[in-house]
C-alpha atoms as a PDB file:
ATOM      1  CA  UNK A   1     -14.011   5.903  11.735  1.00  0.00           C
ATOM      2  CA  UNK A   2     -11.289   4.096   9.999  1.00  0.00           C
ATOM      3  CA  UNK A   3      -7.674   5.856   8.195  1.00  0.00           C
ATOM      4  CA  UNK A   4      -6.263   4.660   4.971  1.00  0.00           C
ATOM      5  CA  UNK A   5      -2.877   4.139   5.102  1.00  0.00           C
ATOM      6  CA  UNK A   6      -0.608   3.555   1.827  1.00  0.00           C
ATOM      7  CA  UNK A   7       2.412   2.380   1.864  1.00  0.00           C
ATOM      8  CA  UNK A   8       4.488   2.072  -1.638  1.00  0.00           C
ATOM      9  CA  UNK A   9       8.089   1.140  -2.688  1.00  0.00           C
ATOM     10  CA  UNK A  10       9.104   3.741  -5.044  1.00  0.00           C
ATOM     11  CA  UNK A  11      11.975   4.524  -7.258  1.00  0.00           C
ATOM     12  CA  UNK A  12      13.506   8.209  -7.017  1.00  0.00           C
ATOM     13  CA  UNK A  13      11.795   8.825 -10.234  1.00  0.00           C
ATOM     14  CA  UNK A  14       8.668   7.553  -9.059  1.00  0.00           C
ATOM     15  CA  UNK A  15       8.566   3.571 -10.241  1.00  0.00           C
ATOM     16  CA  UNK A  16       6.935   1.360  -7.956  1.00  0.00           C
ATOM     17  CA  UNK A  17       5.800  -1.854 -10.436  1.00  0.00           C
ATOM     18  CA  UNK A  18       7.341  -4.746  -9.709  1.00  0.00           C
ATOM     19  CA  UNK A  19       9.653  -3.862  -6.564  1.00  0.00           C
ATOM     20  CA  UNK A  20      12.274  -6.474  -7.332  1.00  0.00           C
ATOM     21  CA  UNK A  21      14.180  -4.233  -8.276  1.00  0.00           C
ATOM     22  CA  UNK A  22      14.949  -3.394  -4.525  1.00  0.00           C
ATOM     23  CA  UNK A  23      15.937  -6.333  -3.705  1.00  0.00           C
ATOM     24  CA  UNK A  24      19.458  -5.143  -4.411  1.00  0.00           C
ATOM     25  CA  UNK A  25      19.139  -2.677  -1.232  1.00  0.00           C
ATOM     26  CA  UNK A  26      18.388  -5.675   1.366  1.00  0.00           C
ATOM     27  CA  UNK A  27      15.639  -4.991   4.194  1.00  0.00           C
ATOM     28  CA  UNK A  28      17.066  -2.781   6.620  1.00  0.00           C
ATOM     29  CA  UNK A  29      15.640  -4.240  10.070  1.00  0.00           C
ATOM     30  CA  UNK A  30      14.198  -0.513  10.995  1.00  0.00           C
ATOM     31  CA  UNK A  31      12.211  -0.950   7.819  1.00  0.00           C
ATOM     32  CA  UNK A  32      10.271  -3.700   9.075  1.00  0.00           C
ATOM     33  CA  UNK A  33      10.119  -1.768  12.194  1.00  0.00           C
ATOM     34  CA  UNK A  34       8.381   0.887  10.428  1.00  0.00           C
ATOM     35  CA  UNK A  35       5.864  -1.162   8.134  1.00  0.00           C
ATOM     36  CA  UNK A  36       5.235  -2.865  11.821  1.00  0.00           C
ATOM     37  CA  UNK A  37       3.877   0.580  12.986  1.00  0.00           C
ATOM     38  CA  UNK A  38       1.923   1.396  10.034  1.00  0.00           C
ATOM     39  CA  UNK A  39      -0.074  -2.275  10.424  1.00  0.00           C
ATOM     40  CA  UNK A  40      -0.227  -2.686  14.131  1.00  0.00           C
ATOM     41  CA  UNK A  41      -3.189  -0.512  13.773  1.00  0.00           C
ATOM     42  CA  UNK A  42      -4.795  -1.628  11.028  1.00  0.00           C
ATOM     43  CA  UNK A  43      -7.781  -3.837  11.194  1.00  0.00           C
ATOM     44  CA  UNK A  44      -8.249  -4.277   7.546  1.00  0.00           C
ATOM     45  CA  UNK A  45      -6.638  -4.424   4.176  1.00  0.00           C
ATOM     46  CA  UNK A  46      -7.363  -2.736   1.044  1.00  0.00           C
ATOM     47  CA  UNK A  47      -6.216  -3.670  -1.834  1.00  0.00           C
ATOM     48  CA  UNK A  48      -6.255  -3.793  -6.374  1.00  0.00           C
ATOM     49  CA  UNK A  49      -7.407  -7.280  -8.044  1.00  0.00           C
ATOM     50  CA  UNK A  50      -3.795  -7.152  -9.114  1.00  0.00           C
ATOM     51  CA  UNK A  51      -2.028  -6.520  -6.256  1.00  0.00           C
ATOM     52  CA  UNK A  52      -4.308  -9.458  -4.445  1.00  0.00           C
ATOM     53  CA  UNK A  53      -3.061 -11.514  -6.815  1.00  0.00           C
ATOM     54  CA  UNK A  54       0.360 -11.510  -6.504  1.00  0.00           C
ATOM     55  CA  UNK A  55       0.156 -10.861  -3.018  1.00  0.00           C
ATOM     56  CA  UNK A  56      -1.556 -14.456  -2.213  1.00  0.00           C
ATOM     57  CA  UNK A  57       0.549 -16.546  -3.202  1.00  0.00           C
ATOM     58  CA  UNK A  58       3.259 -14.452  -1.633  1.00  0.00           C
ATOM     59  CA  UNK A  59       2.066 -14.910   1.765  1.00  0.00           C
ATOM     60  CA  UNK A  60      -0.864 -17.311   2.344  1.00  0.00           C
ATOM     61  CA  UNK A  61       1.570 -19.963   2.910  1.00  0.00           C
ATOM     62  CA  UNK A  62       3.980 -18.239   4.965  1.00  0.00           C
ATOM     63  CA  UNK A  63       3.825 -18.538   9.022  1.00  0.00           C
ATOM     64  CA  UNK A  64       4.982 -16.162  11.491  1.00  0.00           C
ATOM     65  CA  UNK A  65       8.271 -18.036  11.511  1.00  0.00           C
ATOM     66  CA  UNK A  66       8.754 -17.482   8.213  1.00  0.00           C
ATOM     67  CA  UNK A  67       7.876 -13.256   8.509  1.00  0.00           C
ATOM     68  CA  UNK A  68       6.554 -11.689  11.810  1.00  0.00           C
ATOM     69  CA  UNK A  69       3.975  -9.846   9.482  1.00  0.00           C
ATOM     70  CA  UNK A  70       2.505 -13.321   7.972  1.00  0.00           C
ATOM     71  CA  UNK A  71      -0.324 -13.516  10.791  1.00  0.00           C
ATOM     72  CA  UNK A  72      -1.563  -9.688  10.009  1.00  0.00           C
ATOM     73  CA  UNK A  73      -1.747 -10.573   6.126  1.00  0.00           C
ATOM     74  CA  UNK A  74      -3.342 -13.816   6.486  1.00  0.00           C
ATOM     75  CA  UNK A  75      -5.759 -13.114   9.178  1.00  0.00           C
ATOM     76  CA  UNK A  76      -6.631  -9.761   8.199  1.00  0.00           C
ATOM     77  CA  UNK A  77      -9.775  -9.147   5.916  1.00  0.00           C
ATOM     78  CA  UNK A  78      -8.769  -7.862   2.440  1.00  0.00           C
ATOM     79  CA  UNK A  79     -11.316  -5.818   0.842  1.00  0.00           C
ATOM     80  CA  UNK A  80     -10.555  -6.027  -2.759  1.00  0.00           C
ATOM     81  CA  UNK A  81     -11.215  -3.782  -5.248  1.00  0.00           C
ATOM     82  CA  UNK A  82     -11.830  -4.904  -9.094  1.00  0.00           C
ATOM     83  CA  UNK A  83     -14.661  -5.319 -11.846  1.00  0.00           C
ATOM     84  CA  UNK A  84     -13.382  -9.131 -12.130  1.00  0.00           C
ATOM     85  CA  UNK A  85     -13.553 -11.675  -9.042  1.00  0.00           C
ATOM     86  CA  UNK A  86     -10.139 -12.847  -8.449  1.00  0.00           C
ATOM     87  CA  UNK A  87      -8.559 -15.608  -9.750  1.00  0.00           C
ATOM     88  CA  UNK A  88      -6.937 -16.730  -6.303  1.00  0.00           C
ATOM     89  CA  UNK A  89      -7.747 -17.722  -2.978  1.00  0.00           C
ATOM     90  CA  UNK A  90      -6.572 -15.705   0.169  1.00  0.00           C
ATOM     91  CA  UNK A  91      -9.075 -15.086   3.036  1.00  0.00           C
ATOM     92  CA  UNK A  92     -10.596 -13.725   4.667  1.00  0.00           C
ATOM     93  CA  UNK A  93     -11.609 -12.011   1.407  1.00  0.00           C
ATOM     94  CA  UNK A  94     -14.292  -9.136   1.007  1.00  0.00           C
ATOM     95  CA  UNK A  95     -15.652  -7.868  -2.566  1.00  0.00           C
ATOM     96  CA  UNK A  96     -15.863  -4.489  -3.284  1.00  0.00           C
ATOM     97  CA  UNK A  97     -16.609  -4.721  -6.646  1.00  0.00           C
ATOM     98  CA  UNK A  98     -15.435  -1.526  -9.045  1.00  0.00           C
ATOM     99  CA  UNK A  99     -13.449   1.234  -7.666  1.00  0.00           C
ATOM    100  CA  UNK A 100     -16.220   3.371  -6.031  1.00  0.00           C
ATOM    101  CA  UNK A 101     -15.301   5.987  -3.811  1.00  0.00           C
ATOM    102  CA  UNK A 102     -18.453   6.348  -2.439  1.00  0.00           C
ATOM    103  CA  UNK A 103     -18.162   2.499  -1.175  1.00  0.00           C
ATOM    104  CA  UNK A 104     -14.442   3.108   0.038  1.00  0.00           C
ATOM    105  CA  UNK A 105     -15.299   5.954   2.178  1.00  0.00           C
ATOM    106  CA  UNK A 106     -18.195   3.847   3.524  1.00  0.00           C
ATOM    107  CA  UNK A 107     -15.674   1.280   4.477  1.00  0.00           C
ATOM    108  CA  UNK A 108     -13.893   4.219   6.255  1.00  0.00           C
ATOM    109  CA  UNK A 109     -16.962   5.224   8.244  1.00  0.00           C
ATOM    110  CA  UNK A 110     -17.536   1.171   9.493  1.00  0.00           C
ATOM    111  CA  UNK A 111     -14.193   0.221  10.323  1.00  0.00           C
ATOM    112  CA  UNK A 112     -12.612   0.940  13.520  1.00  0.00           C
ATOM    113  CA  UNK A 113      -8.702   1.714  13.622  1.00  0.00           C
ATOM    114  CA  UNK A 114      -6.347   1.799  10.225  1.00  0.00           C
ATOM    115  CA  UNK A 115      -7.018   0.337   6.747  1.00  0.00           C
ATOM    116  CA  UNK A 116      -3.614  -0.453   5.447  1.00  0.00           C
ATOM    117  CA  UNK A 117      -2.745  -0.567   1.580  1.00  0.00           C
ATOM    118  CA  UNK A 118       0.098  -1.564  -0.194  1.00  0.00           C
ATOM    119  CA  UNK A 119       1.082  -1.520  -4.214  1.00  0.00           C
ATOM    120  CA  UNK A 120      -2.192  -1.046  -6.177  1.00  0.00           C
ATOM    121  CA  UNK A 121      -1.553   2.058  -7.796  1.00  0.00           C
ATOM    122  CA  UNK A 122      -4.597   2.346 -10.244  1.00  0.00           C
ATOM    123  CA  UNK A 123      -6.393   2.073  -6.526  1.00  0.00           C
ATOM    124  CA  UNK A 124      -4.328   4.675  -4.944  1.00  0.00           C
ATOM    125  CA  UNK A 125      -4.671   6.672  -7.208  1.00  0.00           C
ATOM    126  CA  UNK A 126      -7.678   6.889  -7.202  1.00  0.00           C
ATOM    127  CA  UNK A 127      -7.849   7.390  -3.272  1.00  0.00           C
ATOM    128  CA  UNK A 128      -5.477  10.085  -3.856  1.00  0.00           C
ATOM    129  CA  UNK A 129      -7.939  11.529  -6.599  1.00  0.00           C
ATOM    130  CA  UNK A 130     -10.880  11.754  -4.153  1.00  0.00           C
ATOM    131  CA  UNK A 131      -9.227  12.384  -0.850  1.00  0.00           C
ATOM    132  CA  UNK A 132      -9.470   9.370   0.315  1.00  0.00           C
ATOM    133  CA  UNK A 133      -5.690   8.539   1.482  1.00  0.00           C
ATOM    134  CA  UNK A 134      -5.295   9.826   5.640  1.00  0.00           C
ATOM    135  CA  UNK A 135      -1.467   8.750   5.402  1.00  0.00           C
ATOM    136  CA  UNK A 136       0.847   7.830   2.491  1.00  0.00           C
ATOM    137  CA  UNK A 137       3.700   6.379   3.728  1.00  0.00           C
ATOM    138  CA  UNK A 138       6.952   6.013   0.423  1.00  0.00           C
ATOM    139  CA  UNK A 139       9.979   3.865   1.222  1.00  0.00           C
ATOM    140  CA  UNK A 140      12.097   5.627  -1.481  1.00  0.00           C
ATOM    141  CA  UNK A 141      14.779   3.988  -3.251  1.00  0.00           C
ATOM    142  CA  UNK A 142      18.209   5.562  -4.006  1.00  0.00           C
ATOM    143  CA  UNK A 143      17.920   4.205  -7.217  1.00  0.00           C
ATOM    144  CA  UNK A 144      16.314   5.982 -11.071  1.00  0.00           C
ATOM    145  CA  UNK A 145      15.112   3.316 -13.067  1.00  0.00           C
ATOM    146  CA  UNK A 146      14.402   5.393 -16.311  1.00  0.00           C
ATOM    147  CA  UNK A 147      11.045   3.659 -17.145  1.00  0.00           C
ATOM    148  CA  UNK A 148       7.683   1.466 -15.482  1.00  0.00           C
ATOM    149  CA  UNK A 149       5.047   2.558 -13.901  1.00  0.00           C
ATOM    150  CA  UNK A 150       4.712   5.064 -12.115  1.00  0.00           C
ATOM    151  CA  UNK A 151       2.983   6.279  -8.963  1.00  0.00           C
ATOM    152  CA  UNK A 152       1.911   9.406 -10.169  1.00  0.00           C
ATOM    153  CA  UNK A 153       1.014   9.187 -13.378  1.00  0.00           C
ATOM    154  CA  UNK A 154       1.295  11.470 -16.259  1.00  0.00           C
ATOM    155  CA  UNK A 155      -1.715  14.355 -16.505  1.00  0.00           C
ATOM    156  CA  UNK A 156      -3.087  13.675 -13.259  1.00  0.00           C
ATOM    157  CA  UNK A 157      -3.013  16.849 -12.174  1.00  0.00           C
ATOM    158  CA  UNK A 158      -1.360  17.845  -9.004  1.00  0.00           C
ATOM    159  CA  UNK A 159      -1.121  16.171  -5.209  1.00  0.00           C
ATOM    160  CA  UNK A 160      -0.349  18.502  -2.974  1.00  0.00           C
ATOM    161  CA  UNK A 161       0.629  16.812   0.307  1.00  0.00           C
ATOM    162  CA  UNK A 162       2.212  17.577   4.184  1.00  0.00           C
ATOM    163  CA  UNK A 163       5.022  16.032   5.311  1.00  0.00           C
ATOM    164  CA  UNK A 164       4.126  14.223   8.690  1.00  0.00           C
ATOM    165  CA  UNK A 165       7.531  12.710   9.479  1.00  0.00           C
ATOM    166  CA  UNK A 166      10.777  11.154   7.765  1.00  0.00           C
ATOM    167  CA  UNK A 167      13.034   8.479   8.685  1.00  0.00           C
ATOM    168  CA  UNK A 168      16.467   7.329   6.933  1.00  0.00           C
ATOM    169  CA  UNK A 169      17.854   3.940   6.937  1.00  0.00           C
ATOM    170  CA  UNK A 170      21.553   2.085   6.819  1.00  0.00           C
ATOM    171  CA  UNK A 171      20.546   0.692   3.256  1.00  0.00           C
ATOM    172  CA  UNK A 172      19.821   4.598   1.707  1.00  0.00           C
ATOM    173  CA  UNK A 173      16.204   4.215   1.769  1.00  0.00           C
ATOM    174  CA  UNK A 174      13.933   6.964   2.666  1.00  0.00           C
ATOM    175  CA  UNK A 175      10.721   6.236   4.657  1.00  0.00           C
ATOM    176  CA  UNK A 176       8.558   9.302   4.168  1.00  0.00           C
ATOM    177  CA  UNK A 177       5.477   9.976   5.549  1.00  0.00           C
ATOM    178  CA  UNK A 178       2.550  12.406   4.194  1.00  0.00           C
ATOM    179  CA  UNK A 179      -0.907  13.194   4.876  1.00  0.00           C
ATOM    180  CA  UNK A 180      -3.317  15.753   3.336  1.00  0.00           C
ATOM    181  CA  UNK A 181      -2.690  19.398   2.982  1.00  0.00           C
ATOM    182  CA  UNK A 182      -4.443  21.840   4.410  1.00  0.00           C
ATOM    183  CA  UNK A 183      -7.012  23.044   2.742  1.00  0.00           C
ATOM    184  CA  UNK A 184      -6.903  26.536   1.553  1.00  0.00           C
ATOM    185  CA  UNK A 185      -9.744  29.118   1.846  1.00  0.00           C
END
């Protein structure tokens, strides 16, 4: 049975639309390092129509020359989530139609090893929502931006989630790492 793993770029107040914003931080080598360890496993990729999107032209020309992860996003199936068939080309490239969680945790039960997810937040969300999520993995910026999008959304109710590990890097950033609570009887 497969894991989801998320992994997000957030803000301290919670803002992860549009990351460009940490551009300003540069890409601490240990980073790449980490986001290594979270996809070495993975066998597949889960992600939003949206974050597909912007993701493909991103990396569907890039080579492992270019980034050591280009092979593993390229390769790797992407299961994509969204009413509306999307409006670029990146395979390998599997439809899941709407969000479903019924269908995701199918996808769970067939696939062997780690499904990795990045961005997407109406997605995660909703994984969060139904349980779905086995690791959720926030590089957290030393930066407030005062307004976007964020992560957890206003009136969601709560998340309650267990630390699994925590790692600091040169740049400020904070790679933490949760998985589900415990359940309580």
């Amino acid at each position: 049975m497969g894991r989801i793993a998320v992994h997000e770029f957030i803000s301290l107040d919670g803002v992860f639309e549009d990351p460009s914003w940490t551009f300003q931080f540069g890409f601490d080598p240990a980073m790449g390092e980490t986001l290594a360890g979270i996809t070495g496993g993975a066998s597949a990729i889960l992600l939003g129509r949206r974050t597909f999107e912007m993701f493909a032209p991103a990396w569907r020309d890039r080579t492992v020359e270019d980034d050591p992860g280009a092979p593993f996003f390229n390769d790797t199936t992407k299961h994509v989530v969204g009413e509306q068939e999307p409006s670029e080309e990146w395979g390998p490239l599997a439809r899941l139609g709407g969000y479903d969680p019924a269908r995701i945790q199918a996808l769970k039960d067939e696939t062997e090893g780690t499904i990795y997810v990045s961005g997407s937040g109406q997605l995660v969300r909703g994984l969060l929502a139904d349980g779905l999520v086995d690791e959720l993995h926030l590089f957290v910026y030393p930066i407030a931006l005062g307004s976007g999008q964020r992560l957890f959304a206003d009136g969601a109710g709560p998340t309650t989630l267990a630390l699994l590990a925590s790692d600091v890097y040169a740049n400020g950033v904070l790679h933490l790492s949760y998985g589900p609570a415990e359940r309580q009887a």
